[in-house]
Short mmCIF file of C-alpha atoms in Angstrom, two decimals:
data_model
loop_
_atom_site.label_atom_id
_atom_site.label_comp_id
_atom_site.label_asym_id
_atom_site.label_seq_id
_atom_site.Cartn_x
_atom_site.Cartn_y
_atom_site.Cartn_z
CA UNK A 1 68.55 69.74 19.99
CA UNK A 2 64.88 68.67 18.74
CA UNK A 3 62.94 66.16 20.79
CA UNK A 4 59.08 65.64 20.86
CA UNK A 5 57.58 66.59 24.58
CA UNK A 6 54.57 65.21 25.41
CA UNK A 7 52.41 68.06 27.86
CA UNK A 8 49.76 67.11 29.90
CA UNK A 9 47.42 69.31 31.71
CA UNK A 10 43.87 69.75 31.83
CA UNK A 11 43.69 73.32 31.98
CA UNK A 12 44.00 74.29 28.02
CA UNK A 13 45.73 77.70 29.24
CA UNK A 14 48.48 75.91 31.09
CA UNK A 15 48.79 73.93 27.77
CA UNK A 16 48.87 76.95 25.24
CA UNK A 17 51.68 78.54 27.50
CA UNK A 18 53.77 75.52 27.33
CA UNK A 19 53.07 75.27 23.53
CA UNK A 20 54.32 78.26 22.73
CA UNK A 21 57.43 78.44 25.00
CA UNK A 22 58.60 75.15 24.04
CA UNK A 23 58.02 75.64 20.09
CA UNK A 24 59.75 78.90 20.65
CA UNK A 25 62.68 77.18 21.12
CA UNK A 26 62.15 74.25 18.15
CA UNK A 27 60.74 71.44 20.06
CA UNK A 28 57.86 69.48 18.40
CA UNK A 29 55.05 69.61 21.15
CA UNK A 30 52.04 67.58 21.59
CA UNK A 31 49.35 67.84 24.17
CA UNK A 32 46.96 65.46 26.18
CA UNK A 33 44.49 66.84 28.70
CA UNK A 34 43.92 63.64 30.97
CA UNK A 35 46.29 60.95 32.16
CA UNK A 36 44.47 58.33 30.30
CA UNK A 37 44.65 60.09 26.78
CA UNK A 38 48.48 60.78 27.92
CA UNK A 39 49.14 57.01 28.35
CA UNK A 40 46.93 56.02 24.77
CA UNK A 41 49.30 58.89 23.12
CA UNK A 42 52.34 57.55 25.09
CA UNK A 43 51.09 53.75 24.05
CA UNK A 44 50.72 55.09 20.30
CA UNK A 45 53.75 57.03 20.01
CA UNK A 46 56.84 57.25 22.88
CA UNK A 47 57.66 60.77 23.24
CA UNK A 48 60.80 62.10 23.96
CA UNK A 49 60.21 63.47 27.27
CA UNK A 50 56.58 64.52 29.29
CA UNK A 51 55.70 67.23 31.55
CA UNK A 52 52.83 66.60 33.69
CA UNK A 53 51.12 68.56 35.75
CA UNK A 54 50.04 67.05 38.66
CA UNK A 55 46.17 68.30 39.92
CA UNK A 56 43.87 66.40 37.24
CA UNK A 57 40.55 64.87 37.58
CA UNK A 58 40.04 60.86 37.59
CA UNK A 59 44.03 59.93 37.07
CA UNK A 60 46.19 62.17 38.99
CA UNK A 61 50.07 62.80 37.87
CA UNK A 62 51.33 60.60 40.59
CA UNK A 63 49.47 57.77 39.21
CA UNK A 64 50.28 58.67 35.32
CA UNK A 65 54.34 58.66 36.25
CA UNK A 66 53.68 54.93 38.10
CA UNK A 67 52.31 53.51 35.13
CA UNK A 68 55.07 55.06 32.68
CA UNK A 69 57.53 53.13 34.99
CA UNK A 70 55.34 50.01 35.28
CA UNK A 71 56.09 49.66 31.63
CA UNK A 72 58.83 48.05 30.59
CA UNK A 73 59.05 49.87 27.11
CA UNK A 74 58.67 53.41 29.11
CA UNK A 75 60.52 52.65 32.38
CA UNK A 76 63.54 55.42 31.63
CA UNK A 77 60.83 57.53 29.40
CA UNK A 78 61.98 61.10 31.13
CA UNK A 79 59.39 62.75 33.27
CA UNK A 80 59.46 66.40 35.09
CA UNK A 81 56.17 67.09 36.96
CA UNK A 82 55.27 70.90 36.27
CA UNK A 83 53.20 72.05 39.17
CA UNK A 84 51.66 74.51 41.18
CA UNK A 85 52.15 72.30 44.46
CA UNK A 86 54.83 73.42 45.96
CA UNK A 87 55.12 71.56 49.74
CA UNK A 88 59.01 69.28 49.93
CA UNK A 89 56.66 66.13 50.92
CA UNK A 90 54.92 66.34 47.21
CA UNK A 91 58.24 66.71 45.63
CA UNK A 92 59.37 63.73 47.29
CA UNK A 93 56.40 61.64 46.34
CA UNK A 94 56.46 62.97 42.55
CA UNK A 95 60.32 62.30 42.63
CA UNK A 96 59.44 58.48 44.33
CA UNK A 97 56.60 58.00 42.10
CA UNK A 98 59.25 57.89 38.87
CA UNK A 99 59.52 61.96 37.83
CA UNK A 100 62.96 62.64 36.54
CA UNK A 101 62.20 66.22 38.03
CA UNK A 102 59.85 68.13 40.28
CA UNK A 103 59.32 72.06 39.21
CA UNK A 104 56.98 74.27 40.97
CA UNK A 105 55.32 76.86 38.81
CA UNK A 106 55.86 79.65 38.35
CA UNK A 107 58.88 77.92 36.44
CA UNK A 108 61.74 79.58 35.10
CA UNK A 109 62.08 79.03 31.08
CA UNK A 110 65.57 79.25 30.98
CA UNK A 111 65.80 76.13 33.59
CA UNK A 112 62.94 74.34 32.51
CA UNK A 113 64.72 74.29 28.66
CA UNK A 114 67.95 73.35 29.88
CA UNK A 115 66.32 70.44 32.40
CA UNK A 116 64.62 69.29 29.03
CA UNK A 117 67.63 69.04 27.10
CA UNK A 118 69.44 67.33 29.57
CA UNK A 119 66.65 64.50 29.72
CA UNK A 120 67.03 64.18 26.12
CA UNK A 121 70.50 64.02 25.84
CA UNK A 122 70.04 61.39 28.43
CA UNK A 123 66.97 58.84 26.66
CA UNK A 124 69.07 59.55 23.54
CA UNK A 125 72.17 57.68 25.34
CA UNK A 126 69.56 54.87 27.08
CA UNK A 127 67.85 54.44 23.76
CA UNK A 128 70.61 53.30 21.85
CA UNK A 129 72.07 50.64 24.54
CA UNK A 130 68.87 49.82 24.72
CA UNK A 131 68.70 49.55 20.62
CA UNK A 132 72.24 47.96 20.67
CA UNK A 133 71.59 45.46 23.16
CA UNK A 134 68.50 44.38 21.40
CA UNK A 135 69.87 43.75 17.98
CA UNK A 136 72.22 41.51 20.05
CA UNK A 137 69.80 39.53 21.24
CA UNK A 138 68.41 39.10 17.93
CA UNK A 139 71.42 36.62 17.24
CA UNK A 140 69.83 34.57 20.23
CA UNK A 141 73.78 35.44 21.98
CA UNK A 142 72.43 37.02 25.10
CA UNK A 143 69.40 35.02 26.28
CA UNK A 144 66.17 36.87 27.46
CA UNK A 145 67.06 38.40 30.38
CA UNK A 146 66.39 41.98 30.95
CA UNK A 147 68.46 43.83 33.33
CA UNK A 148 67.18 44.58 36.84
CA UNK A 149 65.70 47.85 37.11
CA UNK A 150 65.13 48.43 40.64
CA UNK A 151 68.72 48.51 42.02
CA UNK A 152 69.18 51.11 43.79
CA UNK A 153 71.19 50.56 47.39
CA UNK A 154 74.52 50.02 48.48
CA UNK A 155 75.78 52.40 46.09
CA UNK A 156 79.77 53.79 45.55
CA UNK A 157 79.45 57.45 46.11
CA UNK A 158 81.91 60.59 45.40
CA UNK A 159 80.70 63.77 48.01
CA UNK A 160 82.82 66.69 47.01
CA UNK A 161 82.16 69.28 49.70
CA UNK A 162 84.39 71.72 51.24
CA UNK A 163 81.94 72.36 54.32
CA UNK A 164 82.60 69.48 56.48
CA UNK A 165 79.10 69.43 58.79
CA UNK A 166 77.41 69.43 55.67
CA UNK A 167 79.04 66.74 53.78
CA UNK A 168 78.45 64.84 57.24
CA UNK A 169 75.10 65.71 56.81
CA UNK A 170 74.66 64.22 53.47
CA UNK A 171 76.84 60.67 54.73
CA UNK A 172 74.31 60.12 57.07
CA UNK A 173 71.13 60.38 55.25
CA UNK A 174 72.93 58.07 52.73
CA UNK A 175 73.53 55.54 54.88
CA UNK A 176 70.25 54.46 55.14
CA UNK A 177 70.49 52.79 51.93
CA UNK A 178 74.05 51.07 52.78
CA UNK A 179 75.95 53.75 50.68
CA UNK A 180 79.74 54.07 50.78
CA UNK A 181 80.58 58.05 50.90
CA UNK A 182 83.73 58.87 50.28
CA UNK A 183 83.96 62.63 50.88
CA UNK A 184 86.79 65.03 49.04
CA UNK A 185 87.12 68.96 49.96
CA UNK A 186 88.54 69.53 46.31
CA UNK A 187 88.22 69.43 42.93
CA UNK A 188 91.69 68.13 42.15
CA UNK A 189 91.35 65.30 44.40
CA UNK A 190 87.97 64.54 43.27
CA UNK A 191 89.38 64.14 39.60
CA UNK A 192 91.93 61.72 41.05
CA UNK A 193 89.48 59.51 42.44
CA UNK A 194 86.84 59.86 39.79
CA UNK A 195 89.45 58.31 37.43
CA UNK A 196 90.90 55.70 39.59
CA UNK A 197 87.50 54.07 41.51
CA UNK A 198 84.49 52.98 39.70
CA UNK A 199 81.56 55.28 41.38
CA UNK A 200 77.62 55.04 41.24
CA UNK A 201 76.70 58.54 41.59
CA UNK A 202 79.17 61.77 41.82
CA UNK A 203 77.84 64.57 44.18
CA UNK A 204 79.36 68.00 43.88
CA UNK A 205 78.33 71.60 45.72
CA UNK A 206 78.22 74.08 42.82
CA UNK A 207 80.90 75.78 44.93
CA UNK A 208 84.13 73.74 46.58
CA UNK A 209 85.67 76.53 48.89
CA UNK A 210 86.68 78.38 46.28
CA UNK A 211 86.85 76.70 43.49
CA UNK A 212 84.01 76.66 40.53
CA UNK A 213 82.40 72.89 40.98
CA UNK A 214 81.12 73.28 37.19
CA UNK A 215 84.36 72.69 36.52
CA UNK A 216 84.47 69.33 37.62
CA UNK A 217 81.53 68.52 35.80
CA UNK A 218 83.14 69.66 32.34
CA UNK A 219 86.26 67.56 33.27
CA UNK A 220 84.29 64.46 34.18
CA UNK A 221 82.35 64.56 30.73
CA UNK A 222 85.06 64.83 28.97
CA UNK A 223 87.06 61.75 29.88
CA UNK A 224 85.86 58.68 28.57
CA UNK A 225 85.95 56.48 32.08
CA UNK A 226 83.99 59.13 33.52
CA UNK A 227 81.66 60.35 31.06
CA UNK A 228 78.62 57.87 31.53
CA UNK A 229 78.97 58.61 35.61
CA UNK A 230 75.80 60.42 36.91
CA UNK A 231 76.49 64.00 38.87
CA UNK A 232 74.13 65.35 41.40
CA UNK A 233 74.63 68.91 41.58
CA UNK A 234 73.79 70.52 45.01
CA UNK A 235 72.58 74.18 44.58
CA UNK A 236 71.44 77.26 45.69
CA UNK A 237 68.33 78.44 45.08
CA UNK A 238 69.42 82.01 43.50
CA UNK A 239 72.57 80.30 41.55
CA UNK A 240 69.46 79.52 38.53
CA UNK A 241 72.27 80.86 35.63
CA UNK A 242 74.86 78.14 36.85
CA UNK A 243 72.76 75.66 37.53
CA UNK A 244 70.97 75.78 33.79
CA UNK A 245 75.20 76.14 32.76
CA UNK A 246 75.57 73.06 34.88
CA UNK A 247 72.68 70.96 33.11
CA UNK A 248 74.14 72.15 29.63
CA UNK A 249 77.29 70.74 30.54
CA UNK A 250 76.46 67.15 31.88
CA UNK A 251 74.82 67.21 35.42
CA UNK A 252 72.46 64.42 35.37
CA UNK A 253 70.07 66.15 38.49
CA UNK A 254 70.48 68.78 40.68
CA UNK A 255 69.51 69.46 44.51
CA UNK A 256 68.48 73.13 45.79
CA UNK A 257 69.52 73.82 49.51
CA UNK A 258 68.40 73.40 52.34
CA UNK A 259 68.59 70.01 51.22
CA UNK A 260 65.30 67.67 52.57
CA UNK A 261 67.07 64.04 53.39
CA UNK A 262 63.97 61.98 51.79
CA UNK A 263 64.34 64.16 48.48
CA UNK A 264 67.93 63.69 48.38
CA UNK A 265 67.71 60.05 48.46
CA UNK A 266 65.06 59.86 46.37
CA UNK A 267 67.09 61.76 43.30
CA UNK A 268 70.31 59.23 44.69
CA UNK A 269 68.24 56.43 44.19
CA UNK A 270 66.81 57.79 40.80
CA UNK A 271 70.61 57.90 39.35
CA UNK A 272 72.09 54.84 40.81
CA UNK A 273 68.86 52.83 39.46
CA UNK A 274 69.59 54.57 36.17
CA UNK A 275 73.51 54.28 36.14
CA UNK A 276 73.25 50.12 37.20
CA UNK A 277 70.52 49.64 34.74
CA UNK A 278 72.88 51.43 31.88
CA UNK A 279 76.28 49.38 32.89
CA UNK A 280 73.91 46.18 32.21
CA UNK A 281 72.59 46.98 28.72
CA UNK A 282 76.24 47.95 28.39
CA UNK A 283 77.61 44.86 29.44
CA UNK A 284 75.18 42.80 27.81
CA UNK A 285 76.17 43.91 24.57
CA UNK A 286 79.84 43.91 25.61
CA UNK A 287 79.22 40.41 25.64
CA UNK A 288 78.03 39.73 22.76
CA UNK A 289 80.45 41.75 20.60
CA UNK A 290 82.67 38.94 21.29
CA UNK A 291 80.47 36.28 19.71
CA UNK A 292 81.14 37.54 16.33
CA UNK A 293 79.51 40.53 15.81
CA UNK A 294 82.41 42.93 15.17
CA UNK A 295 85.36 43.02 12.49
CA UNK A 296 88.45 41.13 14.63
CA UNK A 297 90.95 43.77 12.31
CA UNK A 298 89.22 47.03 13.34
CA UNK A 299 87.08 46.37 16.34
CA UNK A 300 84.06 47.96 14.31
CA UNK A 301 80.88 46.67 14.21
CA UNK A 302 80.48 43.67 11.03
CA UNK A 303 77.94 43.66 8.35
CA UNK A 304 75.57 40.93 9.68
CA UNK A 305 75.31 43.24 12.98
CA UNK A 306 75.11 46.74 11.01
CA UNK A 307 72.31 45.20 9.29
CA UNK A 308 70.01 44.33 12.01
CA UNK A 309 71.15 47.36 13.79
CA UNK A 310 70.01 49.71 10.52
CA UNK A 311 66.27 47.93 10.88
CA UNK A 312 65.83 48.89 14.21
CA UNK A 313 66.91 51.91 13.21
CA UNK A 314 64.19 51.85 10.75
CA UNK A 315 61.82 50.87 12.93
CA UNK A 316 62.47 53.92 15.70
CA UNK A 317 62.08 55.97 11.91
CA UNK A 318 58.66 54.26 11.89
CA UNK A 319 57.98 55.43 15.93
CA UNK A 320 59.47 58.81 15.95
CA UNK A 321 58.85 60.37 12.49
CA UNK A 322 62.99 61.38 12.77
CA UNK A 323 65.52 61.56 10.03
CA UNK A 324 67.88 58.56 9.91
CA UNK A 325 70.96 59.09 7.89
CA UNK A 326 73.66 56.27 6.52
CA UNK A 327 77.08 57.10 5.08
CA UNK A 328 78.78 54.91 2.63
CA UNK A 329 82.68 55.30 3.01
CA UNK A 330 85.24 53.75 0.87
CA UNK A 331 88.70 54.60 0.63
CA UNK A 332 90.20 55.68 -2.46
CA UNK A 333 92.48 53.55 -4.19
CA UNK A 334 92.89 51.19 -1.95
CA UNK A 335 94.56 48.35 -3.84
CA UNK A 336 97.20 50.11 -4.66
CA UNK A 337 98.00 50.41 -0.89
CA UNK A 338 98.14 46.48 -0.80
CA UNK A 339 100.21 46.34 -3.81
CA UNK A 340 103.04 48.73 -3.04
CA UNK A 341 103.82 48.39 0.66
CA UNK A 342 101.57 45.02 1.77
CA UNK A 343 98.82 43.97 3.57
CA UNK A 344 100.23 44.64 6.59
CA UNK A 345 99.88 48.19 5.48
CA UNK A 346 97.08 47.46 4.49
CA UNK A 347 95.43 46.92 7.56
CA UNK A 348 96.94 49.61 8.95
CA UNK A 349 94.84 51.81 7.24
CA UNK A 350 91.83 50.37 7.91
CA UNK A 351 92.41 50.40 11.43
CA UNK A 352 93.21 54.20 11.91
CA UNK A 353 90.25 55.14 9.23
CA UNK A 354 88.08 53.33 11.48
CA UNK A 355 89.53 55.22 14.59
CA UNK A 356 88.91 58.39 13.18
CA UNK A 357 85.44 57.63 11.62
CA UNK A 358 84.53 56.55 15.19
CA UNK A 359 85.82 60.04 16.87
CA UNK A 360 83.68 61.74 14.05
CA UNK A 361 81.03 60.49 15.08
CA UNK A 362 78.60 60.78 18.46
CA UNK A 363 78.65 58.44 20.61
CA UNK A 364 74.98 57.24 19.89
CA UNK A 365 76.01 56.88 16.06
CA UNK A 366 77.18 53.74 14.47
CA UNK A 367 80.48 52.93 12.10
CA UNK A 368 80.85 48.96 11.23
CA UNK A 369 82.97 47.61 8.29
CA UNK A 370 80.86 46.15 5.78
CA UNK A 371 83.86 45.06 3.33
CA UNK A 372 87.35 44.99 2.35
CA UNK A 373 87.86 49.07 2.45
CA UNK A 374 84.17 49.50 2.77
CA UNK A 375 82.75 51.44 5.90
CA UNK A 376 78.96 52.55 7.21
CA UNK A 377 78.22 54.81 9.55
CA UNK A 378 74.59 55.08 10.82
CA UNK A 379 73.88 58.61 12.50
CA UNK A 380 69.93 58.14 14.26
CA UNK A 381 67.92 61.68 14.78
CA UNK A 382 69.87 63.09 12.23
CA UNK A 383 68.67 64.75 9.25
CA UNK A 384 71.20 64.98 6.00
CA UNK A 385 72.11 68.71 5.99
CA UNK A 386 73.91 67.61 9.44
CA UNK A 387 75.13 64.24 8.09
CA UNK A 388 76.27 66.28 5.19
CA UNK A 389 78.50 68.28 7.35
CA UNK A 390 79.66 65.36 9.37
CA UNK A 391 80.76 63.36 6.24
CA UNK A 392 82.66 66.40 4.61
CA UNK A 393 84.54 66.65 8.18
CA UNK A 394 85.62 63.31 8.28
CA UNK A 395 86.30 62.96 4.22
CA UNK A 396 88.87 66.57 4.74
CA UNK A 397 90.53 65.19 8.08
CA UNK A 398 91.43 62.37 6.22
CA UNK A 399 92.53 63.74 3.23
CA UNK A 400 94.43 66.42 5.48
CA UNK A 401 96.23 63.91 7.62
CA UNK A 402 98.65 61.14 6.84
CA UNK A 403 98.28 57.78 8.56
CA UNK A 404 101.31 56.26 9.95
CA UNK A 405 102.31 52.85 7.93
CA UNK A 406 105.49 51.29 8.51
CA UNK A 407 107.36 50.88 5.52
CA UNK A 408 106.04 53.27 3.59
CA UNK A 409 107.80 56.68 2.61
CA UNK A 410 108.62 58.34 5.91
CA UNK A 411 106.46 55.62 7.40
CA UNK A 412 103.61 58.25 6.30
CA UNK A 413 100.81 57.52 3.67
CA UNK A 414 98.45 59.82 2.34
CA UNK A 415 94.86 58.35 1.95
CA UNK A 416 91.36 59.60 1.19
CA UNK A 417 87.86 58.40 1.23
CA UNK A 418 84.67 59.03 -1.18
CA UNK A 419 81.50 58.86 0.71
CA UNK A 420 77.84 58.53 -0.28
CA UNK A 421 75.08 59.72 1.59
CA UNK A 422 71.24 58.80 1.98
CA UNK A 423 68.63 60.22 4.54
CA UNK A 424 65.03 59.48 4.73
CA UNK A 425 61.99 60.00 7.46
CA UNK A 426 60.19 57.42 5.27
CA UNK A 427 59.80 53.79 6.60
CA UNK A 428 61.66 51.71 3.87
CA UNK A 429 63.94 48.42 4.20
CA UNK A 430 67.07 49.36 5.64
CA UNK A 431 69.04 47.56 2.12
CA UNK A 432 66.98 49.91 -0.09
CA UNK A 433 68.60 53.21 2.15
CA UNK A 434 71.88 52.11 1.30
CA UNK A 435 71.82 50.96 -1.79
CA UNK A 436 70.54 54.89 -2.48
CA UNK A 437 74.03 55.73 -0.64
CA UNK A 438 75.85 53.40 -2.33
CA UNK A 439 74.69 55.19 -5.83
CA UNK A 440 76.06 58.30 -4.10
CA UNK A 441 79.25 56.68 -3.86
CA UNK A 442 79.65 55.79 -7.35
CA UNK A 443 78.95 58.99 -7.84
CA UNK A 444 81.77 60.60 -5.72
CA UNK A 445 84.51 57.46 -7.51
CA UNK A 446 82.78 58.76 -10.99
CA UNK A 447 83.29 62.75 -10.24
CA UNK A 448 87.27 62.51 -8.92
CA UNK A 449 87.19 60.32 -5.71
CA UNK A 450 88.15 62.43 -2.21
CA UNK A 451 84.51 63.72 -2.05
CA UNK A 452 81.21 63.41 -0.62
CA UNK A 453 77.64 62.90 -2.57
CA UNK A 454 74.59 63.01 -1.24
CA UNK A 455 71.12 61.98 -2.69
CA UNK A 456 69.57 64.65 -3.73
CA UNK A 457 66.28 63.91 -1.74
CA UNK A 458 68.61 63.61 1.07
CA UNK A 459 69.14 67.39 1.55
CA UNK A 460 65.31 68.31 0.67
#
């Protein structure tokens, strides 16, 4: 995963390190050496993430993490303060001040590379409800108001713990914000609960008795009504390999024992602020999907919506320098489906091709129905040697797989797709994009149908 970190130091060795460690492993790095040229770069250009050190002259890192959170445009922009300070009491104050993260030098590369990717996984995720819930309000369906951002007590919490004097431990300290704790001893039971109650935050040891608490993690992310939950992971300090395993999976923060009480409400607070804020955007452009901006025979996104959604899209192109890539999909032959067994049939088709472009794609991609049989899927950060391989996927599953259609042979009908494909990292109008995928698509009906094209620039 490529994201563009923002370091900020003013000792140019501390900055050379990072620079080479983190292009080592393919991340775009840029550098400020004060807190005010980090806020003009931040002002200029959003980064993905930052790591700040702390110790600098005029604006310290406390104050720099503040004002990244004072701004509405930067308020979730992830932050881990790199540092040589190393006292609980200037953890808690970095962590209260905004950071995301708190590392003392000398900091492991292994964890500090996993903790990055983890924060960008995350913004990725926040920038798109964020995106989504904009382009709503575009239609004027939502009104102005942006979702509270400081909301942060009387949380629902999950504690699984198999010690019982230190889950009582962690009940207590959480009660000074009004939390409900409801402690579990095991991992089954915590799966049971984590699918039946709505929670704010999910706290797990790394070790329930003795059972492997990753594995919870890896179960919660993959079911949908749990995957957006945040997980605190609670860790010790030699268990580095499965805690960087942990953040690769899903854990959303992490807590080394002994556990200080004022850091671990700070991180609580941190992830129910963070969860509450998400479940807003989310519901805010829940809301107005039912004010016509989706298709009512697919549930996709509509044309009018895809639109405005493709020139923020554009815009981001314009912010971040990243690849945006569209997909024009249109299934083969599709008349003939409406002519032999109906249009009830008809729409049967269109609704499972929609299902499976949809679990093609990530969940921070875009499908919408733009026509009749005509489909676009918008895939952000994504350059078009991996929207190549995404569109052959999807054009072979559903050439592979026969949809179910009442009244047709066996109730079973064989359908395929031709798909075009654009990419650019060049600012243009979001129309001209896909009309250069829609030439890509003649191009696949003119070579045999069944097929994906791409522009050629597309794969430069």
């Amino acid at each position: 995963m490529s994201a563009r970190i923002l370091v900020v130091d003013d000792i140019p060795a501390n900055v050379r390190l990072l620079e080479a460690k983190l292009a080592a492993e393919y991340f775009e790095v840029v550098s400020a050496a004060s807190g005010k040229e980090a806020l003009e770069l931040i002002d200029k250009q959003i980064p993905d993430i930052v790591l700040l050190d702390v110790m600098m002259p005029e604006m310290d890192g406390f104050e720099v993490c503040a004002r990244i959170r004072a701004n509405p445009k930067t308020h979730f922009l992830p932050v881990v303060m790199v540092t040589a300070l190393s006292d609980p009491s200037d953890r808690v104050r970095g962590l209260e001040a905004g950071a995301d993260d708190f590392l003392t030098k000398p900091v492991n590369d292994l964890a500090l590379f996993a903790r990055v990717r983890s924060l960008v996984r995350l913004k990725m995720i926040m920038d798109e409800w964020r995106m989504r819930e904009q382009t709503s309000g575009q239609f004027d369906l939502l009104g102005s108001n942006e979702p509270e951002v400081n909301d942060d007590r009387n949380a629902a919490v999950l504690l699984v713990e198999s010690f019982a004097p230190a889950a009582q431990r962690v009940v207590q300290v959480l009660a000074k914000d009004n939390d409900t704790v409801e402690v579990t001893d095991n991992l089954a039971k915590a799966q049971e609960l984590a699918a039946q109650k709505r929670y704010d935050l999910i706290i797990t040891n790394i070790q329930v008795g003795g059972e492997d608490g990753l594995r919870l993690c890896s179960h919660l992310r993959s079911q949908e009504e749990t995957r957006q939950v945040p997980i605190l992971l609670i860790v010790e300090e030699f268990d580095m390999p499965r805690l960087i395993k942990g953040l690769d999976i899903g854990a959303s923060d992490y807590l080394m024992k002994p556990i200080d009480p004022n850091e671990l409400l700070a991180r609580v607070r941190i992830q129910v602020r963070r969860r509450r804020y998400q479940d807003r955007l989310r519901a805010n452009y829940e809301r107005s999907l039912s004010l016509a901006l989706t298709d009512s025979l697919t549930g996709l996104y509509n044309r009018r919506y895809a639109m405005r959604h493709l020139d923020g899209l554009m815009d981001r192109v314009k912010d971040s320098g990243k690849a945006l890539s569209v997909l024009v999909c249109d299934l083969d032959r599709f008349k003939n489906v409406n002519d032999s067994y109906g249009h009830a049939a008809g729409d049967e088709v269109l609704k499972q091709f929609a299902q499976r472009a949809t679990a093609a794609m990530r969940n921070f991609d875009m499908v919408a129905r733009t026509g009749g049989e005509e489909f676009v899927c918008l895939l952000p950060d994504t350059d078009g040697q991996a929207a190549l391989k995404v569109a052959e996927r999807l054009c072979k599953r559903v050439a592979d797989t026969a949809m179910k259609v009442e009244g047709a042979p066996n109730d079973e009908l064989m359908v395929t797709v031709s798909i075009g494909l654009a990419a650019t990292t060049k600012v243009m109008p979001g129309e001209e994009l896909l009309k250069i995928a829609d030439a890509a698509l003649y191009r696949a009906k003119q070579s045999g149908r069944n097929q994906v094209m791409a522009d050629p620039s597309a794969l430069l």
